[in-house]
């Protein structure tokens, strides 16, 4: 069946909601597969950092949270001054084995307490005063991956692609699971579009039209369909035999593990978990989310260790902001500012608590003051893990740290 141009253009936006179409048409040297893998876990909604890494010797914490505070006896000890939430038993095991690092009081100047705006800042790597339409990992792809053989160097395990993996010229690929992506790519709709592209009245059959917007859409569609085949075949090549939790996050980590074990060319995996927006009844909601996160990450770490890949992986968590020091009247906490980041992997150069716990006596209108700019953490990952120059990607120089 030959699809007319007008019909194709009308329905192209519908197609991209089911299957993300990336851009990578310019010719450069591809990044190649370097063997190092970054797994980013976004804790959506603003996780309460003070009930994640608990300042067990701080009287202010217990005074300001008479109903929410985690007792010193319940917390999983991290030295003499801090402890992890009791649901994070696997994180404690990683801490004990030297495979976990915690960066405290991470944030940025003039913090924004809006979920959407603060997440945009974290995704883009901009300042609070700037509005960027590309993500920090998308710009990494721009710098390193135009001309890559497959648009699968960065995968977001989700239905839609977030700002973080969108570059100016190159974008990541979004999928819930490889089989679903493959089935979508081989639906009658896309089969008809692919046939139309190959027909004599298509951009492929008219060289003079190959650079038009329609030709571009057809070409990127064909490349994306090919990537769906590639990812699906990789997911089947060496599926993990490890047991993962039957939760959404557990299934997503299992997908990531299978692709890693099959030597997929993917360098960046991006996952999300939440919502951690705990204005009311925080204790139960945070405990449930932590158990899901703990069990999924522990299964993944065990799987990677059993297959000799743990040293190739760096896992990183972040949330768009923390919560206020003082609990509210509804058994929860309200939007705050600075928070911690976790880093887990088999090749950490520094482990444990990387810096001091938050100062609960020197606050900004009841909120924590940041001590580490999140762009320093990003620059560290780009330079020391992904082995690329962070300055052009981050739009400035932010002093890297030494944990990897």
XYZ file of N, CA and C in Angstrom, residues 67-303:
711
model
N 7.186 12.546 64.828
C 6.417 11.393 64.350
C 7.125 10.644 63.219
N 7.970 11.326 62.470
C 8.560 10.746 61.264
C 9.989 10.235 61.436
N 10.672 10.705 62.442
C 12.093 10.364 62.577
C 12.305 8.855 62.706
N 13.353 8.371 62.062
C 13.773 6.972 62.183
C 14.701 6.860 63.390
N 14.386 5.994 64.313
C 15.189 5.908 65.539
C 16.589 5.391 65.236
N 17.500 5.713 66.130
C 18.885 5.275 65.996
C 18.969 3.746 65.982
N 18.077 3.104 66.717
C 18.085 1.647 66.791
C 17.574 1.010 65.494
N 16.637 1.657 64.822
C 16.082 1.120 63.569
C 17.018 1.341 62.383
N 17.715 2.451 62.384
C 18.557 2.803 61.244
C 19.699 1.795 61.081
N 20.060 1.562 59.825
C 21.162 0.650 59.501
C 22.457 1.438 59.511
N 23.298 1.174 60.494
C 24.426 2.048 60.807
C 25.393 2.213 59.638
N 25.759 3.477 59.395
C 26.829 3.847 58.459
C 27.836 4.647 59.273
N 28.663 3.977 60.025
C 29.545 4.670 60.947
C 28.782 5.061 62.191
N 29.327 6.019 62.907
C 28.767 6.386 64.213
C 27.762 7.521 64.141
N 27.679 8.225 63.013
C 26.844 9.418 62.944
C 25.628 9.284 62.042
N 25.556 8.240 61.249
C 24.494 8.141 60.244
C 24.013 6.709 60.102
N 22.822 6.564 59.536
C 22.272 5.252 59.262
C 21.320 5.304 58.088
N 21.141 4.186 57.425
C 20.215 4.094 56.300
C 18.816 3.728 56.777
N 17.826 4.113 55.993
C 16.449 3.708 56.260
C 16.401 2.182 56.396
N 15.652 1.653 57.344
C 15.669 0.203 57.593
C 15.219 -0.657 56.417
N 14.524 -0.077 55.429
C 14.128 -0.863 54.252
C 15.267 -1.043 53.268
N 16.367 -0.307 53.434
C 17.466 -0.328 52.463
C 18.564 -1.307 52.888
N 18.172 -2.531 53.177
C 19.128 -3.531 53.655
C 20.179 -3.867 52.589
N 19.769 -3.897 51.337
C 20.720 -4.187 50.267
C 21.707 -3.056 50.064
N 21.250 -1.817 50.230
C 22.154 -0.668 50.167
C 23.188 -0.775 51.287
N 22.729 -1.239 52.453
C 23.659 -1.423 53.572
C 24.710 -2.484 53.229
N 24.311 -3.541 52.564
C 25.274 -4.569 52.163
C 26.291 -4.003 51.171
N 25.823 -3.176 50.229
C 26.738 -2.545 49.281
C 27.685 -1.590 50.007
N 27.167 -0.881 51.003
C 28.010 0.001 51.815
C 29.089 -0.805 52.534
N 28.689 -1.926 53.137
C 29.635 -2.754 53.885
C 30.718 -3.347 52.987
N 30.369 -3.640 51.728
C 31.332 -4.254 50.816
C 32.161 -3.226 50.042
N 31.946 -1.944 50.301
C 32.708 -0.906 49.615
C 32.207 -0.597 48.221
N 30.953 -0.946 47.928
C 30.379 -0.735 46.606
C 29.361 0.402 46.572
N 29.325 1.219 47.615
C 28.344 2.309 47.686
C 29.023 3.576 48.175
N 28.684 4.682 47.521
C 29.151 6.005 47.947
C 27.949 6.934 48.040
N 27.958 7.815 49.042
C 26.859 8.750 49.267
C 27.401 10.169 49.244
N 26.844 10.981 48.363
C 27.214 12.395 48.269
C 26.080 13.205 48.874
N 26.351 13.881 49.977
C 25.327 14.615 50.725
C 25.206 16.063 50.268
N 24.043 16.643 50.553
C 23.784 18.081 50.373
C 24.037 18.542 48.946
N 23.513 17.792 47.983
C 23.677 18.133 46.576
C 22.502 18.999 46.131
N 22.782 20.051 45.387
C 21.732 20.939 44.906
C 22.289 21.956 43.938
N 21.700 23.148 43.950
C 22.146 24.208 43.046
C 21.698 25.553 43.615
N 22.330 26.662 43.190
C 21.954 27.981 43.707
C 20.528 28.358 43.314
N 19.881 29.104 44.166
C 18.516 29.595 43.934
C 17.568 28.455 43.574
N 17.424 27.493 44.465
C 16.658 26.286 44.138
C 15.184 26.575 43.866
N 14.613 25.791 42.976
C 13.206 25.885 42.614
C 12.468 24.709 43.242
N 11.337 24.973 43.884
C 10.599 23.925 44.587
C 9.449 23.353 43.760
N 9.375 23.726 42.499
C 8.405 23.122 41.591
C 8.962 21.808 41.068
N 8.142 20.748 41.115
C 8.586 19.463 40.584
C 9.076 19.596 39.146
N 8.265 20.240 38.314
C 8.545 20.270 36.884
C 9.773 21.114 36.574
N 9.858 22.268 37.188
C 10.998 23.139 36.902
C 12.291 22.567 37.470
N 12.252 22.065 38.688
C 13.470 21.520 39.271
C 13.927 20.280 38.503
N 12.988 19.441 38.054
C 13.377 18.276 37.264
C 13.988 18.701 35.938
N 13.448 19.756 35.320
C 14.051 20.276 34.088
C 15.490 20.714 34.320
N 15.734 21.346 35.460
C 17.088 21.802 35.783
C 18.019 20.603 35.925
N 17.574 19.587 36.658
C 18.398 18.388 36.822
C 18.575 17.651 35.497
N 17.540 17.613 34.679
C 17.641 16.919 33.388
C 18.567 17.648 32.425
N 18.433 18.957 32.381
C 19.206 19.718 31.397
C 20.616 20.020 31.872
N 20.791 20.157 33.194
C 22.090 20.581 33.713
C 22.264 22.083 33.649
N 21.169 22.822 33.570
C 21.232 24.284 33.488
C 21.280 24.891 34.881
N 21.459 26.194 34.932
C 21.278 26.925 36.178
C 19.787 27.170 36.384
N 19.423 27.661 37.558
C 18.013 27.933 37.844
C 17.467 29.071 36.998
N 18.349 29.899 36.455
C 17.918 31.063 35.682
C 17.843 30.788 34.182
N 18.303 29.633 33.747
C 18.355 29.323 32.318
C 17.355 28.229 31.960
N 16.881 28.294 30.724
C 15.936 27.300 30.227
C 16.548 26.654 28.981
N 16.969 25.395 29.124
C 17.604 24.683 28.014
C 16.650 23.610 27.491
N 16.718 23.368 26.204
C 15.836 22.364 25.599
C 16.568 21.078 25.231
N 17.752 20.896 25.795
C 18.484 19.637 25.641
C 18.904 19.134 27.013
N 19.102 17.821 27.129
C 19.505 17.223 28.388
C 21.003 16.986 28.444
N 21.536 16.826 29.638
C 22.990 16.670 29.780
C 23.462 15.374 29.131
N 22.678 14.300 29.222
C 23.063 13.060 28.558
C 22.745 13.107 27.066
N 21.760 13.903 26.677
C 21.531 14.125 25.256
C 22.692 14.850 24.608
N 23.252 15.824 25.296
C 24.416 16.543 24.759
C 25.655 15.649 24.761
N 25.726 14.709 25.703
C 26.778 13.703 25.640
C 26.666 12.907 24.346
N 25.460 12.517 23.978
C 25.258 11.810 22.715
C 25.610 12.701 21.532
N 25.230 13.976 21.582
C 25.606 14.905 20.522
C 27.116 14.937 20.321
N 27.839 14.963 21.434
C 29.293 15.107 21.368
C 29.985 13.827 20.927
N 29.384 12.682 21.213
C 30.097 11.426 21.043
C 29.479 10.456 20.048
N 28.231 10.655 19.691
C 27.540 9.531 19.066
C 26.857 9.817 17.737
N 27.072 10.941 17.109
C 26.532 11.117 15.764
C 27.299 10.194 14.824
N 26.576 9.364 14.116
C 27.209 8.380 13.263
C 27.278 7.006 13.889
N 26.758 6.848 15.126
C 26.713 5.519 15.729
C 25.868 4.591 14.863
N 26.227 3.322 14.862
C 25.546 2.376 13.983
C 24.094 2.157 14.377
N 23.758 2.351 15.651
C 22.396 2.165 16.128
C 22.042 3.313 17.079
N 20.777 3.788 17.068
C 20.371 4.818 18.031
C 20.010 4.195 19.372
N 20.871 3.342 19.855
C 20.591 2.633 21.102
C 21.712 2.819 22.109
N 22.521 3.848 21.926
C 23.590 4.123 22.873
C 23.043 4.553 24.223
N 21.822 5.120 24.239
C 21.175 5.513 25.484
C 19.714 5.093 25.422
N 19.279 4.324 26.410
C 17.911 3.822 26.447
C 17.217 4.292 27.714
N 16.020 4.810 27.565
C 15.178 5.116 28.718
C 14.114 4.043 28.805
N 14.037 3.382 29.950
C 13.078 2.298 30.118
C 11.757 2.926 30.565
N 11.026 3.408 29.573
C 9.777 4.123 29.823
C 9.022 4.249 28.507
N 7.788 4.716 28.580
C 6.989 4.886 27.366
C 7.405 6.099 26.555
N 7.889 7.132 27.218
C 8.243 8.371 26.537
C 9.659 8.775 26.903
N 10.282 9.521 26.024
C 11.655 9.959 26.233
C 11.663 11.291 26.968
N 12.403 11.351 28.068
C 12.507 12.571 28.837
C 13.544 13.524 28.266
N 13.535 14.744 28.770
C 14.465 15.774 28.328
C 15.908 15.339 28.492
N 16.216 14.575 29.514
C 17.598 14.243 29.855
C 18.329 13.550 28.710
N 17.636 12.767 27.880
C 18.282 12.032 26.792
C 18.044 12.685 25.432
N 17.612 13.918 25.426
C 17.380 14.622 24.166
C 18.525 15.595 23.898
N 19.277 15.332 22.838
C 20.298 16.256 22.400
C 19.786 17.123 21.258
N 20.633 17.962 20.751
C 20.258 18.792 19.607
C 20.165 17.951 18.343
N 21.098 17.044 18.162
C 21.155 16.235 16.950
C 20.902 14.753 17.192
N 21.122 14.298 18.395
C 20.988 12.878 18.708
C 20.089 12.726 19.926
N 19.255 11.711 19.900
C 18.383 11.431 21.029
C 18.469 9.956 21.379
N 18.154 9.663 22.619
C 18.084 8.281 23.032
C 16.819 7.627 22.516
N 16.588 6.419 22.977
C 15.439 5.634 22.555
C 14.654 5.234 23.799
N 13.325 5.378 23.751
C 12.477 5.018 24.884
C 11.731 3.726 24.598
N 11.720 2.818 25.564
C 10.981 1.568 25.418
C 10.626 1.035 26.785
N 9.466 0.401 26.895
C 9.106 -0.270 28.142
C 9.803 -1.619 28.242
N 9.771 -2.383 27.150
C 10.516 -3.633 27.095
C 10.783 -3.954 25.633
N 11.834 -4.711 25.336
C 12.218 -4.973 23.944
C 11.130 -5.640 23.114
N 10.387 -6.572 23.706
C 9.344 -7.273 22.952
C 8.237 -6.312 22.540
N 7.843 -5.440 23.438
C 6.791 -4.472 23.114
C 7.252 -3.530 22.012
N 8.500 -3.092 22.081
C 9.050 -2.229 21.040
C 9.070 -2.952 19.694
N 9.495 -4.212 19.715
C 9.562 -5.003 18.484
C 8.171 -5.189 17.885
N 7.185 -5.507 18.715
C 5.821 -5.709 18.225
C 5.263 -4.434 17.625
N 5.556 -3.289 18.267
C 5.098 -2.007 17.723
C 5.744 -1.737 16.380
N 7.044 -1.996 16.289
C 7.772 -1.728 15.053
C 7.273 -2.587 13.904
N 6.751 -3.764 14.218
C 6.297 -4.673 13.170
C 4.774 -4.738 13.079
N 4.123 -3.716 13.579
C 2.678 -3.625 13.419
C 2.357 -3.290 11.961
N 1.144 -3.571 11.497
C 0.772 -3.251 10.103
C 0.997 -1.793 9.746
N 0.796 -0.905 10.699
C 0.981 0.523 10.420
C 2.406 0.810 9.959
N 3.379 0.330 10.730
C 4.771 0.600 10.379
C 5.226 -0.225 9.178
N 4.666 -1.414 9.018
C 4.988 -2.188 7.818
C 4.564 -1.433 6.558
N 3.386 -0.813 6.609
C 2.911 -0.038 5.458
C 3.809 1.175 5.210
N 4.222 1.836 6.281
C 5.093 2.999 6.107
C 6.435 2.586 5.526
N 6.972 1.461 6.010
C 8.261 0.992 5.499
C 8.145 0.617 4.027
N 7.032 -0.006 3.646
C 6.828 -0.363 2.241
C 6.718 0.885 1.385
N 6.037 1.902 1.894
C 5.905 3.149 1.150
C 7.260 3.818 0.967
N 8.118 3.720 1.991
C 9.452 4.312 1.888
C 10.274 3.656 0.784
N 10.099 2.347 0.619
C 10.885 1.631 -0.371
C 10.288 1.717 -1.775
N 9.071 2.243 -1.902
C 8.401 2.282 -3.195
C 8.985 3.302 -4.140
N 8.611 3.219 -5.442
C 9.175 4.126 -6.454
C 8.736 5.569 -6.280
N 7.612 5.786 -5.594
C 7.119 7.152 -5.413
C 7.464 7.683 -4.027
N 8.548 7.151 -3.463
C 8.942 7.523 -2.102
C 10.250 8.294 -2.139
N 10.647 8.926 -1.009
C 11.939 9.611 -0.957
C 13.101 8.696 -1.296
N 12.999 7.382 -0.939
C 14.080 6.457 -1.258
C 14.228 6.284 -2.763
N 13.118 6.449 -3.506
C 13.173 6.290 -4.948
C 13.454 7.571 -5.692
N 13.545 8.694 -4.949
C 13.802 9.989 -5.583
C 14.966 10.661 -4.869
N 16.176 10.509 -5.357
C 17.346 11.067 -4.672
C 17.226 12.553 -4.395
N 16.536 13.281 -5.297
C 16.426 14.723 -5.104
C 15.548 15.070 -3.912
N 14.804 14.092 -3.410
C 13.894 14.358 -2.299
C 14.407 13.795 -0.973
N 15.593 13.211 -1.001
C 16.078 12.481 0.171
C 16.376 13.389 1.351
N 16.621 14.677 1.088
C 16.948 15.593 2.176
C 15.737 16.395 2.637
N 14.565 16.146 2.076
C 13.367 16.873 2.487
C 12.928 16.411 3.862
N 11.986 17.175 4.467
C 11.494 16.780 5.782
C 10.809 15.430 5.727
N 10.097 15.153 4.618
C 9.459 13.864 4.480
C 10.494 12.763 4.344
N 11.531 13.026 3.540
C 12.602 12.046 3.403
C 13.285 11.788 4.727
N 13.475 12.834 5.508
C 14.084 12.684 6.830
C 13.245 11.777 7.721
N 11.927 12.003 7.723
C 11.053 11.193 8.562
C 11.085 9.728 8.149
N 11.040 9.498 6.852
C 11.110 8.117 6.380
C 12.435 7.465 6.786
N 13.527 8.201 6.617
C 14.837 7.620 6.895
C 14.997 7.316 8.378
N 14.629 8.251 9.230
C 14.765 8.016 10.663
C 13.825 6.917 11.131
N 12.640 6.835 10.492
C 11.748 5.732 10.822
C 12.414 4.392 10.524
N 13.025 4.280 9.339
C 13.673 3.030 8.961
C 14.799 2.683 9.922
N 15.566 3.677 10.341
C 16.668 3.442 11.265
C 16.147 2.982 12.620
N 15.032 3.575 13.058
C 14.469 3.211 14.346
C 13.869 1.809 14.309
N 13.218 1.461 13.219
C 12.698 0.098 13.087
C 13.833 -0.918 13.147
N 14.949 -0.591 12.505
C 16.116 -1.473 12.560
C 16.618 -1.608 13.986
N 16.589 -0.513 14.749
C 17.045 -0.552 16.135
C 16.126 -1.405 16.990
N 14.823 -1.369 16.700
C 13.886 -2.223 17.440
C 14.260 -3.685 17.262
N 14.616 -4.065 16.032
C 15.049 -5.439 15.771
C 16.323 -5.758 16.551
N 17.269 -4.818 16.524
C 18.559 -5.026 17.192
C 18.371 -5.227 18.695
N 17.592 -4.358 19.327
C 17.413 -4.436 20.775
C 16.685 -5.723 21.149
N 15.681 -6.087 20.369
C 14.936 -7.311 20.661
C 15.841 -8.537 20.537
N 16.627 -8.588 19.484
C 17.526 -9.726 19.310
C 18.560 -9.789 20.427
N 19.073 -8.627 20.855
C 20.030 -8.609 21.961
C 19.383 -9.084 23.261
N 18.135 -8.673 23.472
C 17.457 -9.065 24.712
C 17.246 -10.565 24.788
N 17.153 -11.227 23.623
C 16.961 -12.679 23.591
C 18.282 -13.442 23.565
N 19.364 -12.763 23.208
C 20.639 -13.451 22.994
C 21.162 -14.110 24.264
N 21.078 -13.384 25.373
C 21.562 -13.946 26.629
C 20.708 -13.423 27.788
N 19.444 -13.803 27.834
C 18.576 -13.290 28.907
C 19.092 -13.728 30.265
N 19.037 -12.836 31.214
C 19.534 -13.159 32.548
C 18.738 -14.310 33.150
N 19.425 -15.167 33.866
C 18.789 -16.282 34.562
C 18.523 -15.960 36.027
N 18.892 -14.759 36.446
C 18.713 -14.368 37.846
C 17.243 -14.080 38.132
N 16.876 -14.198 39.391
C 15.513 -13.905 39.835
C 15.424 -12.437 40.218
N 14.489 -11.728 39.613
C 14.239 -10.323 39.915
C 12.839 -10.167 40.506
N 12.616 -9.116 41.292
C 11.267 -8.902 41.833
C 10.248 -8.706 40.711
N 9.018 -9.119 40.966
C 7.943 -8.962 39.981
C 7.297 -7.587 40.072
N 8.100 -6.586 40.379
C 7.634 -5.211 40.392
C 8.010 -4.544 39.072
N 7.423 -3.399 38.822
C 7.761 -2.663 37.605
C 9.249 -2.362 37.544
N 9.813 -1.889 38.657
C 11.239 -1.559 38.673
C 12.085 -2.819 38.556
N 11.658 -3.903 39.201
C 12.392 -5.151 39.087
C 12.451 -5.647 37.652
N 11.340 -5.553 36.937
C 11.305 -5.970 35.534
C 12.191 -5.079 34.673
N 12.211 -3.777 34.987
C 13.046 -2.867 34.212
C 14.532 -3.157 34.418
N 14.922 -3.431 35.662
C 16.319 -3.779 35.907
C 16.671 -5.108 35.237
N 15.728 -6.014 35.169
C 15.971 -7.292 34.492
C 16.211 -7.070 33.003
N 15.450 -6.163 32.388
C 15.664 -5.813 30.983
C 17.060 -5.245 30.783
N 17.462 -4.331 31.658
C 18.796 -3.731 31.563
C 19.866 -4.810 31.689
N 19.695 -5.710 32.648
C 20.692 -6.770 32.861
C 20.835 -7.653 31.627
N 19.721 -8.021 31.013
C 19.778 -8.891 29.835
C 20.514 -8.218 28.687
N 20.294 -6.927 28.500
C 20.976 -6.207 27.429
C 22.466 -6.067 27.715
N 22.819 -5.846 28.970
C 24.235 -5.761 29.336
C 24.927 -7.104 29.096
N 24.306 -8.172 29.533
C 24.916 -9.499 29.400
C 25.048 -9.932 27.941
N 24.190 -9.373 27.078
C 24.272 -9.681 25.650
C 25.223 -8.751 24.912
N 25.960 -7.899 25.648
C 26.910 -6.958 25.061
C 26.256 -6.001 24.083
N 25.089 -5.512 24.467
C 24.469 -4.436 23.698
C 25.393 -3.235 23.689
N 25.325 -2.433 22.635
C 26.190 -1.259 22.528
C 25.712 -0.096 23.391
N 24.712 -0.312 24.190
C 24.162 0.750 25.036
C 25.141 1.126 26.138
N 25.386 2.426 26.276
C 26.279 2.930 27.325
C 25.520 3.542 28.491
N 24.276 4.007 28.248
C 23.497 4.688 29.277
C 22.100 4.072 29.341
N 21.693 3.686 30.533
C 20.324 3.239 30.797
C 19.700 4.202 31.802
N 18.443 4.568 31.559
C 17.784 5.560 32.412
C 16.450 4.988 32.886
N 16.270 4.935 34.220
C 15.055 4.398 34.820
C 14.488 5.405 35.809
N 13.193 5.273 36.098
C 12.532 6.157 37.062
C 11.749 5.326 38.063
N 11.584 5.885 39.262
C 10.858 5.194 40.336
C 10.176 6.243 41.195
N 8.953 5.976 41.582
C 8.234 6.924 42.429
C 6.733 6.852 42.174
N 5.987 7.709 42.848
C 6.343 9.044 43.256
C 6.665 9.137 44.751
N 7.716 9.920 45.028
C 8.159 10.184 46.385
C 7.608 11.505 46.919
N 6.506 11.980 46.381
C 5.932 13.266 46.805
C 5.079 13.040 48.052
N 5.745 12.930 49.195
C 5.136 12.434 50.429
C 4.674 13.568 51.338
N 3.647 14.307 50.892
C 3.099 15.369 51.740
C 2.289 14.795 52.898
N 1.702 13.624 52.698
C 0.900 13.002 53.750
C 1.328 11.543 53.916
N 1.208 11.061 55.138
C 1.475 9.643 55.443
C 2.770 9.156 54.789
N 3.832 9.865 55.047
C 5.099 9.568 54.367
C 5.671 8.209 54.733
N 5.584 7.825 55.979
C 6.323 6.655 56.460
C 6.021 5.407 55.638
N 4.752 5.097 55.441
C 4.385 3.892 54.713
C 4.734 3.951 53.241
N 4.488 5.115 52.627
C 4.765 5.256 51.197
C 6.258 5.158 50.908
N 7.067 5.840 51.705
C 8.509 5.797 51.470
C 9.065 4.402 51.734
N 8.580 3.732 52.748
C 9.055 2.380 53.037
C 8.740 1.433 51.878
N 7.525 1.535 51.323
C 7.154 0.669 50.201
C 8.032 0.924 48.986
N 8.237 2.195 48.655
C 9.059 2.540 47.500
C 10.512 2.137 47.713
N 11.002 2.298 48.933
C 12.381 1.902 49.233
C 12.559 0.397 49.121
N 11.580 -0.366 49.572
C 11.701 -1.826 49.468
C 11.762 -2.249 47.998
N 10.923 -1.660 47.157
C 10.949 -1.981 45.732
C 12.300 -1.609 45.119
N 12.792 -0.421 45.458
C 14.078 0.029 44.932
C 15.211 -0.848 45.439
N 15.215 -1.132 46.712
C 16.262 -1.944 47.326
C 16.329 -3.323 46.687
N 15.177 -3.982 46.578
C 15.154 -5.352 46.072
C 15.578 -5.413 44.605
N 15.155 -4.430 43.809
C 15.505 -4.420 42.388
C 16.998 -4.171 42.193
N 17.539 -3.189 42.914
C 18.951 -2.865 42.747
C 19.848 -3.988 43.274
N 19.438 -4.610 44.368
C 20.227 -5.710 44.916
C 20.259 -6.886 43.948
N 19.113 -7.225 43.342
C 19.073 -8.308 42.363
C 19.979 -7.988 41.182
N 19.961 -6.735 40.750
C 20.802 -6.310 39.628
C 22.281 -6.408 39.987
N 22.654 -5.901 41.175
C 24.058 -5.957 41.593
C 24.550 -7.401 41.705
N 23.743 -8.273 42.292
C 24.119 -9.694 42.405
C 24.289 -10.314 41.031
N 23.391 -9.980 40.123
C 23.446 -10.511 38.761
C 24.727 -10.071 38.058
